[in-house]
N, CA and C of each residue as an Amber inpcrd file, in Angstrom:
protein
   654
   0.8330000  -1.2110000   0.0000000   0.0000000   0.0000000   0.0000000
   0.8640000   1.2550000   0.0000000   1.9630000   1.1890000   0.7510000
   2.8720000   2.3440000   0.8520000   3.4320000   2.7010000  -0.5290000
   3.7880000   1.6660000  -1.3100000   4.3760000   1.9080000  -2.6290000
   3.3110000   2.2740000  -3.6760000   2.1090000   1.7600000  -3.4840000
   1.0440000   1.9680000  -4.4700000   0.3940000   3.3480000  -4.3600000
   0.3200000   3.8920000  -3.1380000  -0.4400000   5.1180000  -2.8710000
  -0.0930000   6.3060000  -3.7840000   1.2110000   6.6650000  -3.9760000
   1.5090000   7.8350000  -4.8200000   1.0300000   7.6580000  -6.2590000
   1.1240000   6.4280000  -6.7710000   0.7110000   6.1830000  -8.1600000
  -0.8030000   6.2480000  -8.2980000  -1.5060000   5.7730000  -7.2680000
  -2.9660000   5.8430000  -7.2800000  -3.4260000   7.2950000  -7.2980000
  -2.7590000   8.1170000  -6.5070000  -3.0990000   9.5470000  -6.4640000
  -2.8300000  10.2030000  -7.8230000  -1.6720000   9.8930000  -8.4090000
  -1.3230000  10.4680000  -9.7170000  -2.2880000   9.9950000 -10.8000000
  -2.6780000   8.7170000 -10.7620000  -3.6070000   8.1650000 -11.7580000
  -4.9550000   8.8900000 -11.7070000  -5.4420000   9.1160000 -10.4840000
  -6.7310000   9.7980000 -10.3190000  -6.7180000  11.1950000 -10.8910000
  -5.5920000  11.8960000 -10.7170000  -5.4860000  13.2750000 -11.2220000
  -5.3350000  13.2800000 -12.7400000  -4.4070000  12.4760000 -13.2680000
  -4.1150000  12.5360000 -14.7070000  -5.2570000  11.9880000 -15.5680000
  -6.0840000  11.1060000 -14.9950000  -7.2410000  10.6090000 -15.7510000
  -8.2330000  11.7360000 -16.0410000  -8.1970000  12.7810000 -15.2150000
  -9.0940000  13.9250000 -15.4200000  -8.8230000  14.6910000 -16.7030000
  -7.5870000  14.5970000 -17.2170000  -7.2270000  15.3350000 -18.4390000
  -7.9530000  14.7960000 -19.6750000  -8.5050000  13.5850000 -19.5900000
  -9.1300000  12.9400000 -20.7520000 -10.2840000  13.7500000 -21.3340000
 -11.0230000  14.4770000 -20.4750000 -12.2110000  15.1920000 -20.9680000
 -12.0100000  16.7080000 -21.0470000 -10.7750000  17.1770000 -20.8430000
 -10.5240000  18.6260000 -20.9290000 -10.3060000  19.0250000 -22.3870000
 -11.1380000  19.9260000 -22.9280000 -10.9430000  20.3730000 -24.3150000
  -9.8970000  21.4890000 -24.3770000  -8.7160000  21.1620000 -24.8710000
  -7.6360000  22.1530000 -24.9420000  -7.8660000  23.1480000 -26.0740000
  -8.6180000  22.7320000 -27.0910000  -8.9740000  23.6460000 -28.1840000
 -10.2500000  23.1130000 -28.8330000 -10.5980000  23.6710000 -29.9810000
 -11.8290000  23.2910000 -30.6660000 -11.9000000  21.7880000 -30.9400000
 -10.7600000  21.1750000 -31.2900000 -10.7570000  19.7500000 -31.6370000
  -9.8750000  18.8830000 -30.7370000  -8.9670000  19.4940000 -29.9810000
  -8.0330000  18.6980000 -29.1710000  -8.6820000  18.3290000 -27.8320000
  -9.2040000  17.1130000 -27.7800000  -9.8140000  16.5870000 -26.5520000
  -9.7040000  15.0720000 -26.5970000  -9.3760000  14.4790000 -25.4530000
  -9.2150000  13.0300000 -25.4100000 -10.5160000  12.3060000 -25.6880000
 -11.5670000  12.6490000 -24.9300000 -12.8710000  12.0100000 -25.1000000
 -13.9480000  13.0070000 -24.6890000 -14.8040000  13.3760000 -25.6360000
 -15.8810000  14.3260000 -25.3340000 -17.0790000  13.5640000 -24.7710000
 -17.0020000  13.2240000 -23.4950000 -18.0760000  12.4630000 -22.8480000
 -19.2820000  13.3580000 -22.5970000 -20.4840000  12.7650000 -22.6540000
 -21.6810000  13.5660000 -22.3660000 -21.8650000  13.7900000 -20.8590000
 -20.9870000  13.1880000 -20.0540000 -20.9970000  13.4390000 -18.5930000
 -19.6110000  13.9550000 -18.1700000 -18.9900000  14.7560000 -19.0270000
 -17.6060000  15.1950000 -18.8210000 -17.3430000  15.8400000 -17.4710000
 -18.2290000  16.7660000 -17.0580000 -18.0330000  17.4870000 -15.7910000
 -18.1300000  16.5240000 -14.6170000 -19.1220000  15.6450000 -14.6680000
 -19.3000000  14.6420000 -13.6020000 -18.0820000  13.7200000 -13.5280000
 -17.5710000  13.3510000 -14.6940000 -16.3820000  12.4820000 -14.7630000
 -15.1840000  13.1310000 -14.0690000 -14.9380000  14.4170000 -14.3460000
 -13.7960000  15.1250000 -13.7290000 -13.9470000  15.1460000 -12.2130000
 -15.1450000  15.5010000 -11.7440000 -15.3780000  15.5730000 -10.2930000
 -15.1980000  14.2090000  -9.6390000 -15.6320000  13.1410000 -10.3290000
 -15.5660000  11.7930000  -9.7520000 -14.1450000  11.2400000  -9.7710000
 -13.4730000  11.3690000 -10.9170000 -12.1710000  10.7070000 -11.0840000
 -11.0920000  11.3790000 -10.2330000 -11.1690000  12.7010000 -10.0670000
 -10.1540000  13.3890000  -9.2520000 -10.3300000  13.0870000  -7.7590000
 -11.5060000  12.5580000  -7.3870000 -11.7300000  12.1880000  -5.9740000
 -10.9930000  10.9120000  -5.5910000 -10.5140000  10.1650000  -6.5850000
  -9.7550000   8.9390000  -6.2910000  -8.4830000   9.2770000  -5.5080000
  -7.9710000  10.4920000  -5.7080000  -6.7410000  10.8930000  -5.0070000
  -6.9120000  10.8270000  -3.4870000  -8.1490000  10.9800000  -3.0120000
  -8.4140000  10.8880000  -1.5600000  -8.0210000   9.5120000  -1.0430000
  -8.3340000   8.4690000  -1.8190000  -7.9880000   7.0960000  -1.4160000
  -6.4670000   6.9540000  -1.3280000  -5.7460000   7.5130000  -2.3150000
  -4.2790000   7.4810000  -2.2970000  -3.6970000   8.1820000  -1.0890000
  -4.2840000   9.3270000  -0.7260000  -3.8080000  10.0920000   0.4370000
  -4.0240000   9.3060000   1.7320000  -5.2120000   8.7290000   1.8900000
  -5.5030000   7.9290000   3.0920000  -4.5870000   6.7120000   3.1730000
  -4.3740000   6.0580000   2.0250000  -3.4900000   4.8910000   1.9860000
  -2.0790000   5.2600000   2.3970000  -1.5740000   6.3860000   1.8780000
  -0.1990000   6.7880000   2.1870000  -0.0490000   7.1460000   3.6540000
  -1.0400000   7.8350000   4.2160000  -0.9810000   8.2130000   5.6280000
  -0.9970000   7.0090000   6.5510000  -1.8490000   6.0220000   6.2200000
  -1.9790000   4.8500000   7.0760000  -0.7960000   3.8980000   6.8990000
  -0.3500000   3.6840000   5.6460000   0.7060000   2.7030000   5.3740000
   2.0980000   3.2130000   5.7600000   2.2410000   4.5300000   5.9820000
   3.5590000   5.0730000   6.3450000   3.9980000   4.6570000   7.7400000
   3.0220000   4.2110000   8.5770000   3.3160000   3.8020000   9.9560000
   3.9560000   4.9350000  10.7510000   3.4670000   6.1520000  10.5010000
   3.9560000   7.3380000  11.2180000   2.7450000   8.1520000  11.6490000
   2.7720000   8.6460000  12.8870000   1.5990000   9.4060000  13.3640000
   1.4470000  10.7180000  12.6040000   2.5890000  11.3220000  12.1970000
   2.4980000  12.5900000  11.4400000   1.8210000  12.3510000  10.0980000
   2.2140000  11.2700000   9.4230000   1.6290000  10.9420000   8.1210000
   0.1420000  10.6210000   8.2550000  -0.2110000   9.9040000   9.3040000
  -1.6190000   9.5310000   9.5240000  -2.4790000  10.7730000   9.7610000
  -1.9970000  11.6620000  10.6450000  -2.7270000  12.9150000  10.8950000
  -2.8650000  13.7310000   9.6070000  -1.7600000  13.8410000   8.8720000
  -1.7650000  14.6100000   7.6190000  -2.7160000  14.0090000   6.5980000
  -2.7130000  12.6660000   6.5020000  -3.5990000  11.9880000   5.5640000
  -5.0620000  12.1930000   5.9130000  -5.4010000  12.0860000   7.2030000
  -6.7880000  12.2730000   7.6470000  -7.2500000  13.7130000   7.3910000
  -6.3670000  14.6580000   7.6850000  -6.6990000  16.0750000   7.4600000
  -6.9250000  16.3650000   5.9780000  -5.9890000  15.8720000   5.1570000
  -6.0680000  16.1290000   3.7190000  -7.3400000  15.5260000   3.1310000
  -7.6370000  14.2760000   3.5150000  -8.8330000  13.6000000   2.9980000
 -10.1010000  14.3300000   3.4330000 -10.1480000  14.7280000   4.7070000
 -11.3260000  15.4380000   5.2230000 -11.5250000  16.7570000   4.4780000
 -10.4320000  17.4690000   4.2270000 -10.5240000  18.7720000   3.5560000
 -10.9880000  18.6200000   2.1080000 -10.4030000  17.6610000   1.3860000
 -10.7550000  17.4680000  -0.0260000 -12.2080000  17.0410000  -0.1700000
 -12.6480000  16.0760000   0.6670000 -14.0310000  15.6000000   0.6050000
 -15.0030000  16.7350000   0.9540000 -14.6450000  17.5580000   1.9420000
 -15.5190000  18.6540000   2.3700000 -15.7660000  19.6600000   1.2450000
 -14.7020000  20.0010000   0.5190000 -14.8290000  21.0380000  -0.5080000
 -15.2800000  20.5050000  -1.8620000 -15.4560000  19.1710000  -1.9710000
 -16.0280000  18.6100000  -3.2020000 -17.4560000  19.1220000  -3.4070000
 -18.1830000  19.2900000  -2.3140000 -19.6090000  19.6450000  -2.4020000
 -19.7990000  21.0670000  -2.9490000 -19.1690000  22.1090000  -2.3450000
 -19.3320000  23.4450000  -2.9470000 -18.7750000  23.5400000  -4.3650000
 -17.7310000  22.7560000  -4.6670000 -17.2010000  22.7420000  -6.0340000
 -18.2720000  22.2580000  -7.0080000 -18.8830000  21.1320000  -6.7000000
 -19.9090000  20.5550000  -7.5760000 -21.1370000  21.4580000  -7.6630000
 -21.5520000  22.0180000  -6.5350000 -22.7450000  22.8590000  -6.5100000
 -22.5550000  24.1560000  -7.2860000 -21.3210000  24.6830000  -7.2980000
 -21.0700000  25.9270000  -8.0270000 -21.0010000  25.7020000  -9.5310000
 -20.6730000  24.4670000  -9.9430000 -20.6200000  24.1430000 -11.3750000
 -22.0150000  23.8110000 -11.9170000 -22.9050000  23.3300000 -11.0490000
 -24.2170000  22.8470000 -11.4960000 -25.0420000  23.8980000 -12.2600000
 -25.1230000  25.1580000 -11.7970000 -25.9010000  26.1440000 -12.5650000
 -25.3790000  26.3520000 -13.9910000 -24.0630000  26.2620000 -14.1780000
 -23.5000000  26.3960000 -15.5310000 -23.9310000  25.2100000 -16.3980000
 -23.9860000  24.0290000 -15.8000000 -24.4590000  22.8350000 -16.5200000
 -25.9250000  23.0230000 -16.9170000 -26.7220000  23.6180000 -16.0200000
 -28.1390000  23.8590000 -16.3120000 -28.3010000  24.9120000 -17.4090000
 -27.4420000  25.9290000 -17.4010000 -27.5030000  26.9600000 -18.4410000
 -27.1510000  26.3830000 -19.8060000 -26.1430000  25.5190000 -19.8320000
 -25.6860000  24.9380000 -21.0970000 -26.6060000  23.8030000 -21.5520000
 -27.2820000  23.1590000 -20.5850000 -28.1570000  22.0390000 -20.9270000
 -27.4080000  20.7580000 -21.2180000 -26.1240000  20.7000000 -20.8260000
 -25.3230000  19.5010000 -21.0590000 -24.1900000  19.4220000 -20.0410000
 -23.7120000  18.1990000 -19.7830000 -22.5530000  18.0040000 -18.9140000
 -21.2710000  17.8570000 -19.7170000 -21.3870000  17.8310000 -21.0380000
 -20.2040000  17.7350000 -21.9000000 -19.3690000  19.0110000 -21.7830000
 -18.0580000  18.8680000 -21.6010000 -17.1960000  20.0510000 -21.4660000
 -17.2040000  20.8790000 -22.7490000 -17.2100000  20.2140000 -23.9140000
 -17.2840000  20.9380000 -25.1900000 -18.6320000  21.6390000 -25.3260000
 -19.6990000  21.0000000 -24.8560000 -21.0400000  21.5860000 -24.9250000
 -21.1650000  22.8350000 -24.0760000 -20.5330000  22.8330000 -22.8910000
 -20.5750000  24.0030000 -22.0040000 -19.8340000  25.1760000 -22.6490000
 -18.6960000  24.8910000 -23.2930000 -17.9450000  25.9550000 -23.9830000
 -18.7470000  26.4770000 -25.1730000 -19.3760000  25.5710000 -25.9270000
 -20.1590000  25.9610000 -27.1020000 -21.3420000  26.8480000 -26.7210000
 -21.8470000  26.7040000 -25.4810000 -22.9840000  27.5130000 -25.0300000
 -22.5700000  28.9390000 -24.6890000 -21.2650000  29.2000000 -24.6380000
 -20.7500000  30.5310000 -24.3440000 -20.2280000  31.1730000 -25.6350000
 -19.6850000  32.3800000 -25.5220000 -19.1400000  33.0770000 -26.6810000
 -17.6940000  33.4580000 -26.4510000 -17.0830000  34.0770000 -27.4430000
 -15.6730000  34.4430000 -27.3420000 -15.4270000  35.7170000 -26.5660000
 -16.4190000  36.5960000 -26.5270000 -16.2590000  37.8860000 -25.8390000
 -16.6340000  37.7600000 -24.3680000 -15.9700000  38.5460000 -23.5000000
 -16.1990000  38.3900000 -22.0500000 -17.6570000  38.4460000 -21.6380000
 -18.4690000  39.2990000 -22.2370000 -19.8620000  39.3960000 -21.8030000
 -20.7110000  38.2100000 -22.2500000 -20.1350000  37.3340000 -23.0710000
 -20.8240000  36.1000000 -23.4620000 -20.4410000  34.9150000 -22.5800000
 -19.4910000  35.1180000 -21.6550000 -19.0720000  34.0400000 -20.7580000
 -20.1010000  33.8610000 -19.6550000 -20.1350000  32.6620000 -19.0710000
 -21.0980000  32.3710000 -18.0020000 -20.8240000  33.1870000 -16.7310000
 -19.5740000  33.5810000 -16.5160000 -19.2550000  34.3420000 -15.2910000
 -20.0270000  35.6560000 -15.2470000 -20.3140000  36.2330000 -16.4400000
 -21.0460000  37.5080000 -16.5090000 -22.4970000  37.3180000 -16.9340000
 -22.9760000  36.0750000 -16.8760000 -24.3630000  35.8010000 -17.2670000
 -25.3440000  36.4350000 -16.2930000 -25.0070000  36.3830000 -15.0100000
 -25.8570000  36.9630000 -13.9660000 -25.0010000  37.2040000 -12.7260000
 -25.4760000  38.0650000 -11.8020000 -24.7000000  38.2790000 -10.5580000
 -24.4320000  36.9850000  -9.7980000 -25.4030000  36.0520000  -9.8490000
 -25.2380000  34.7840000  -9.1330000 -24.0780000  33.9820000  -9.7120000
 -23.9640000  33.9440000 -11.0460000 -22.8660000  33.2040000 -11.6750000
 -21.5150000  33.8330000 -11.3270000 -21.4890000  35.1560000 -11.1980000
 -20.2600000  35.8650000 -10.8210000 -19.8140000  35.4320000  -9.4290000
 -20.7950000  35.3370000  -8.5090000 -20.4960000  34.8900000  -7.1330000
 -20.0580000  33.4270000  -7.1390000 -20.7310000  32.6110000  -7.9500000
 -20.4160000  31.1780000  -7.9950000 -19.0020000  30.9130000  -8.5000000
 -18.5200000  31.7840000  -9.3850000 -17.1390000  31.6280000  -9.8660000
 -16.1620000  31.7220000  -8.7010000 -16.3910000  32.6730000  -7.8080000
 -15.4830000  32.8420000  -6.6630000 -15.6630000  31.7200000  -5.6380000
 -16.8910000  31.2200000  -5.5000000 -17.1060000  30.0490000  -4.6290000
 -16.3260000  28.8620000  -5.1820000 -16.4160000  28.6860000  -6.5210000
 -15.6710000  27.5870000  -7.1470000 -14.1700000  27.7650000  -6.9500000
 -13.6890000  28.9920000  -7.1510000 -12.2470000  29.2550000  -7.0670000
 -11.7170000  28.9870000  -5.6590000 -12.4630000  29.4160000  -4.6530000
 -12.0440000  29.1920000  -3.2550000 -12.0610000  27.6900000  -2.9360000
 -13.1040000  26.9890000  -3.4030000 -13.1910000  25.5350000  -3.1780000
 -12.0420000  24.8060000  -3.8660000 -11.6830000  25.2810000  -5.0720000
 -10.5820000  24.6620000  -5.8080000  -9.2500000  24.8820000  -5.0930000
  -9.0840000  26.0580000  -4.4940000  -7.8750000  26.3360000  -3.6870000
  -7.7760000  25.3440000  -2.5390000  -8.9130000  25.1210000  -1.8870000
  -8.9340000  24.2120000  -0.7350000  -8.6690000  22.7750000  -1.1620000
  -9.2360000  22.3610000  -2.2970000  -9.0210000  20.9880000  -2.7780000
  -7.5680000  20.7530000  -3.1690000  -6.9210000  21.7890000  -3.6810000
  -5.5170000  21.6610000  -4.0790000  -4.5490000  21.9450000  -2.9510000
  -5.0770000  22.1770000  -1.7440000  -4.2600000  22.4900000  -0.5430000
  -3.3400000  23.6870000  -0.7730000  -3.8570000  24.6770000  -1.4800000
  -3.0800000  25.9110000  -1.6760000  -3.2990000  26.8400000  -0.4800000
  -2.3870000  27.7790000  -0.2780000  -2.5350000  28.7850000   0.7740000
  -3.8320000  29.5620000   0.5410000  -4.6400000  29.8560000   1.5630000
  -4.4400000  29.6220000   2.9990000  -5.0330000  28.2980000   3.4880000
  -5.3330000  27.3730000   2.5620000  -5.9410000  26.0930000   2.9490000
  -4.8980000  24.9860000   3.0090000  -3.6590000  25.3240000   3.3760000
  -2.5870000  24.3180000   3.3930000  -2.4540000  23.6360000   4.7560000
  -3.5790000  23.4720000   5.4430000  -3.5920000  22.8380000   6.7690000
  -3.0670000  21.4000000   6.7420000  -3.3910000  20.5910000   5.7000000
  -2.8580000  19.2100000   5.6990000  -1.3390000  19.1450000   5.6560000
  -0.6870000  20.2060000   5.1780000   0.7750000  20.2060000   5.0870000
   1.3890000  21.1960000   6.0750000   0.7630000  21.3200000   7.2380000
   1.2250000  22.2960000   8.2220000   2.6160000  21.9190000   8.7270000
   3.6390000  22.5160000   8.1230000   5.0310000  22.1540000   8.4600000
   5.3640000  22.3990000   9.9330000   4.7020000  23.3930000  10.5240000
   5.0200000  23.7370000  11.9130000   4.6260000  22.6390000  12.8960000
   3.6610000  21.7870000  12.5040000   3.2040000  20.7570000  13.4510000
   3.2540000  19.3310000  12.8920000   3.1250000  19.1690000  11.5730000
   3.0390000  17.8100000  11.0010000   4.2590000  17.4400000  10.1600000
   5.3420000  18.1600000  10.2700000   6.5610000  17.9440000   9.4900000
   6.2830000  18.2220000   8.0150000   5.5270000  17.3370000   7.3400000
   5.1890000  17.5780000   5.9390000   3.7840000  17.1000000   5.6030000
   3.1880000  16.3010000   6.4840000   1.8640000  15.7700000   6.1970000
   1.9320000  14.3250000   5.7510000   1.0090000  13.9350000   4.8620000
   0.8960000  12.5230000   4.4700000   2.1050000  11.9930000   3.7240000
   2.9780000  12.8660000   3.1950000   4.1440000  12.3920000   2.4320000
   5.4520000  12.4270000   3.2250000   5.3490000  12.5240000   4.5570000
   6.5470000  12.6440000   5.4020000   7.5450000  11.5040000   5.1940000
   7.0480000  10.2760000   5.0780000   7.9310000   9.1020000   5.0160000
   8.4110000   8.7780000   3.6020000   7.9820000   9.5750000   2.6220000
   8.3510000   9.2760000   1.2290000   9.6180000  10.0090000   0.8210000
  10.2890000   9.4540000  -0.1810000  11.4600000  10.1220000  -0.7600000
  11.5860000   9.6950000  -2.2210000  12.4950000  10.3320000  -2.9330000
  12.7570000   9.9360000  -4.3160000  11.5860000  10.1700000  -5.2440000
  11.3890000   9.2360000  -6.1740000  10.3780000   9.4170000  -7.2170000
   8.9550000   9.4360000  -6.6560000   8.7050000   8.6130000  -5.6200000
   7.3500000   8.5700000  -5.0530000   7.0020000   9.9040000  -4.3950000
   8.0020000  10.5300000  -3.7730000   7.7990000  11.8650000  -3.1820000
   7.4840000  12.8590000  -4.2910000   8.2080000  12.7400000  -5.4090000
   7.9830000  13.6330000  -6.5530000   6.6040000  13.4140000  -7.1670000
   6.1290000  12.1540000  -7.1530000   4.8180000  11.8330000  -7.7410000
   3.6980000  12.5790000  -7.0230000   3.8400000  12.7650000  -5.7090000
   2.8280000  13.5160000  -4.9570000   2.7530000  14.9630000  -5.4220000
   3.9180000  15.5780000  -5.5980000   3.9220000  16.9870000  -6.0140000
   3.4680000  17.1420000  -7.4560000   3.8210000  16.1610000  -8.2840000
   3.3650000  16.1660000  -9.6710000   1.8330000  16.1120000  -9.7010000
   1.2630000  15.2360000  -8.8970000  -0.1950000  15.0970000  -8.8340000
  -0.8330000  16.3610000  -8.2670000  -0.1880000  16.9440000  -7.2610000
  -0.7490000  18.1240000  -6.6040000  -0.8030000  19.3270000  -7.5490000
   0.3030000  19.5630000  -8.2730000   0.3300000  20.7070000  -9.1850000
  -0.5200000  20.4360000 -10.4300000  -0.6180000  19.1750000 -10.8350000
  -1.5030000  18.8270000 -11.9520000  -2.9570000  19.0550000 -11.5610000
  -3.2780000  18.7780000 -10.3150000  -4.6290000  18.9990000  -9.7990000
  -4.9620000  20.4920000  -9.8050000  -3.9690000  21.3270000  -9.4790000
  -4.1550000  22.7810000  -9.5330000  -4.4860000  23.2100000 -10.9530000
  -3.7840000  22.6070000 -11.9200000  -4.0040000  22.9550000 -13.3340000
  -5.3920000  22.5100000 -13.7860000  -5.8140000  21.3130000 -13.3630000
  -7.1560000  20.8180000 -13.7310000  -8.2320000  21.7340000 -13.1560000
  -8.0590000  22.1530000 -11.8970000  -9.0400000  23.0390000 -11.2540000
  -9.1760000  24.3460000 -12.0390000  -8.0310000  24.9000000 -12.4640000
  -8.0470000  26.1460000 -13.2510000  -8.6740000  25.9160000 -14.6210000
  -8.3820000  24.7550000 -15.2290000  -8.9370000  24.4320000 -16.5480000
 -10.4560000  24.2910000 -16.4840000 -10.9570000  23.6350000 -15.4480000
 -12.4100000  23.4730000 -15.2910000 -13.0670000  24.8360000 -15.0690000
 -12.4160000  25.7110000 -14.2860000 -12.9220000  27.0710000 -14.0960000
 -12.9920000  27.8350000 -15.4140000 -11.9770000  27.6470000 -16.2560000
 -11.9410000  28.2800000 -17.5790000 -13.0640000  27.7540000 -18.4700000
 -13.2570000  26.4390000 -18.4530000 -14.2920000  25.8070000 -19.2890000
 -15.6880000  26.2650000 -18.8620000 -15.9440000  26.2330000 -17.5630000
 -17.3010000  26.4550000 -17.0530000 -17.6740000  27.9380000 -16.9980000
 -16.7200000  28.8020000 -16.6510000 -17.0530000  30.2050000 -16.4080000
 -16.4370000  31.2000000 -17.4050000 -15.3150000  30.8640000 -18.0250000
 -14.5630000  31.8560000 -18.8100000 -14.5450000  31.5820000 -20.3180000
 -15.4910000  30.7890000 -20.7940000 -15.6180000  30.6190000 -22.2440000
 -14.6440000  29.6620000 -22.8880000 -13.7830000  29.0150000 -22.1230000
 -12.8670000  28.0160000 -22.6710000 -12.0170000  28.5250000 -23.8180000
 -12.0030000  27.7870000 -24.9310000 -11.1390000  28.1100000 -26.0740000
 -11.8070000  29.0460000 -27.0820000 -12.9960000  29.5700000 -26.7770000
 -13.7390000  30.3890000 -27.7440000 -12.9200000  31.5840000 -28.2320000
 -12.9020000  31.7840000 -29.5480000 -12.2010000  32.9220000 -30.1620000
 -13.2070000  34.0500000 -30.3770000 -12.8980000  35.2880000 -29.9340000
 -13.8260000  36.4080000 -30.1370000 -14.1970000  36.5960000 -31.6040000
 -15.4780000  36.8920000 -31.8400000 -16.0360000  37.1850000 -33.1780000
 -16.0360000  35.9810000 -34.1290000 -15.7300000  34.7780000 -33.6170000
 -15.7590000  33.5900000 -34.4740000 -16.6600000  32.5210000 -33.8540000
 -17.5420000  31.9490000 -34.6580000 -18.3490000  30.8190000 -34.1930000
 -17.4900000  29.5590000 -34.2350000 -17.7650000  28.5740000 -33.3590000
 -16.9610000  27.3370000 -33.3700000 -16.8800000  26.6700000 -34.7370000
 -17.9600000  26.7560000 -35.5300000 -17.9670000  26.1260000 -36.8530000
 -16.9940000  26.7960000 -37.8250000 -16.5840000  28.0500000 -37.5120000
 -15.6670000  28.7730000 -38.3980000 -14.1920000  28.4620000 -38.1020000
 -13.9350000  27.7210000 -37.0320000 -12.5510000  27.3460000 -36.6950000
 -12.1930000  26.1100000 -37.5170000 -11.7460000  26.3330000 -38.7310000
 -11.5110000  25.2070000 -39.6520000 -10.1240000  25.2170000 -40.2830000
  -9.2020000  26.0490000 -39.7350000  -7.8230000  26.0390000 -40.2270000
  -6.8860000  25.7710000 -39.0630000  -5.6670000  25.3270000 -39.3660000
  -4.7420000  24.9470000 -38.2920000  -4.3320000  26.1420000 -37.4330000
  -4.2400000  27.3430000 -38.0390000  -3.8030000  28.4990000 -37.2340000
  -4.9180000  29.0040000 -36.3070000  -6.1680000  28.8480000 -36.7310000
  -7.2740000  29.1890000 -35.8170000  -7.3650000  28.1540000 -34.6920000
  -7.0890000  26.8910000 -35.0300000  -7.0380000  25.8280000 -34.0170000
  -5.9540000  26.1280000 -32.9870000  -4.7960000  26.5690000 -33.4890000
  -3.6740000  26.9260000 -32.6090000  -4.0310000  28.1310000 -31.7410000
  -4.7440000  29.1060000 -32.3390000  -5.1640000  30.2880000 -31.5860000
  -6.1140000  29.8960000 -30.4540000  -7.0540000  28.9850000 -30.7380000
  -7.9830000  28.5340000 -29.6860000  -7.2320000  27.8100000 -28.5700000
  -6.1850000  27.0620000 -28.9370000  -5.3360000  26.3830000 -27.9450000
  -4.6180000  27.4030000 -27.0590000  -4.0680000  28.4430000 -27.6890000
  -3.3450000  29.4950000 -26.9570000  -4.2870000  30.2360000 -26.0130000
  -5.5040000  30.5350000 -26.4790000  -6.4890000  31.2420000 -25.6520000
  -6.8380000  30.4170000 -24.4160000  -7.0580000  29.1190000 -24.6180000
  -7.3990000  28.2370000 -23.4850000  -6.2690000  28.1930000 -22.4700000
  -5.0210000  28.0250000 -22.9710000  -3.8700000  27.9580000 -22.0720000
  -3.6600000  29.2780000 -21.3380000  -3.8620000  30.4020000 -22.0270000
  -3.6600000  31.7170000 -21.4030000  -4.6400000  31.9230000 -20.2460000
  -5.9120000  31.6060000 -20.4770000  -6.9280000  31.7620000 -19.4190000
  -6.6240000  30.8410000 -18.2340000  -6.2760000  29.5930000 -18.5520000
  -6.0050000  28.6100000 -17.4880000  -4.7780000  29.0140000 -16.6740000
  -3.7190000  29.4370000 -17.3620000  -2.4950000  29.8240000 -16.6510000
  -2.7070000  31.0580000 -15.7910000  -3.5800000  31.9810000 -16.2410000
  -3.9040000  33.1500000 -15.4200000  -4.4960000  32.6990000 -14.0780000
  -5.4410000  31.7410000 -14.1380000  -6.0440000  31.2360000 -12.8990000
  -5.0220000  30.5000000 -12.0480000  -4.1270000  29.7300000 -12.6880000
  -3.0980000  29.0000000 -11.9400000  -2.1860000  29.9700000 -11.2050000
  -1.7660000  31.0430000 -11.8860000  -0.8580000  32.0020000 -11.2760000
  -1.5280000  32.7550000 -10.1250000  -2.8290000  33.0640000 -10.2750000
  -3.5550000  33.7080000  -9.1810000  -3.6260000  32.7750000  -7.9760000
């Protein structure tokens, strides 16, 4: 269990990339339950965290694992609830469908659809911070009391796998925020059907990455 835990956590996070539309056509699988899939598959990391905390045979790791799991599970609910109105507006759970329901210009994005959607974006963003254990929600990794948290007993590649999964999870959270609230890869003044050349495809890819990286840096 000790050796398996970091890989299980990484698998749960990286499987989420399958339904993220990086551009008009670049997507692993456009599932009709894409949003639900992301929320479900990234929750597998909780099992990896609990396994690592318990199998490390260290009280610091166990405390850190319990804290991390409790925090991630707690903030899953506001994350899902804040995404639900956007799913209702789009009429689909498909990530491509949610982007298609928006436009390229800021006032066509769901974040500016209504005051409630504007508030929900910030609820989602705060919940995503907590799920990714970013400051000020870095309680599971409280160095002052828990040494490092659930990964205290790890070293080498397995230690690196935790951080790889953690930062990848931050990127997924920002990408989902971009898809649901910020119009995804939509190009201003162009309908999705008009994106039919490689340079427009590349432009949609750049737009998606720029929006996502802005959220990651914040």
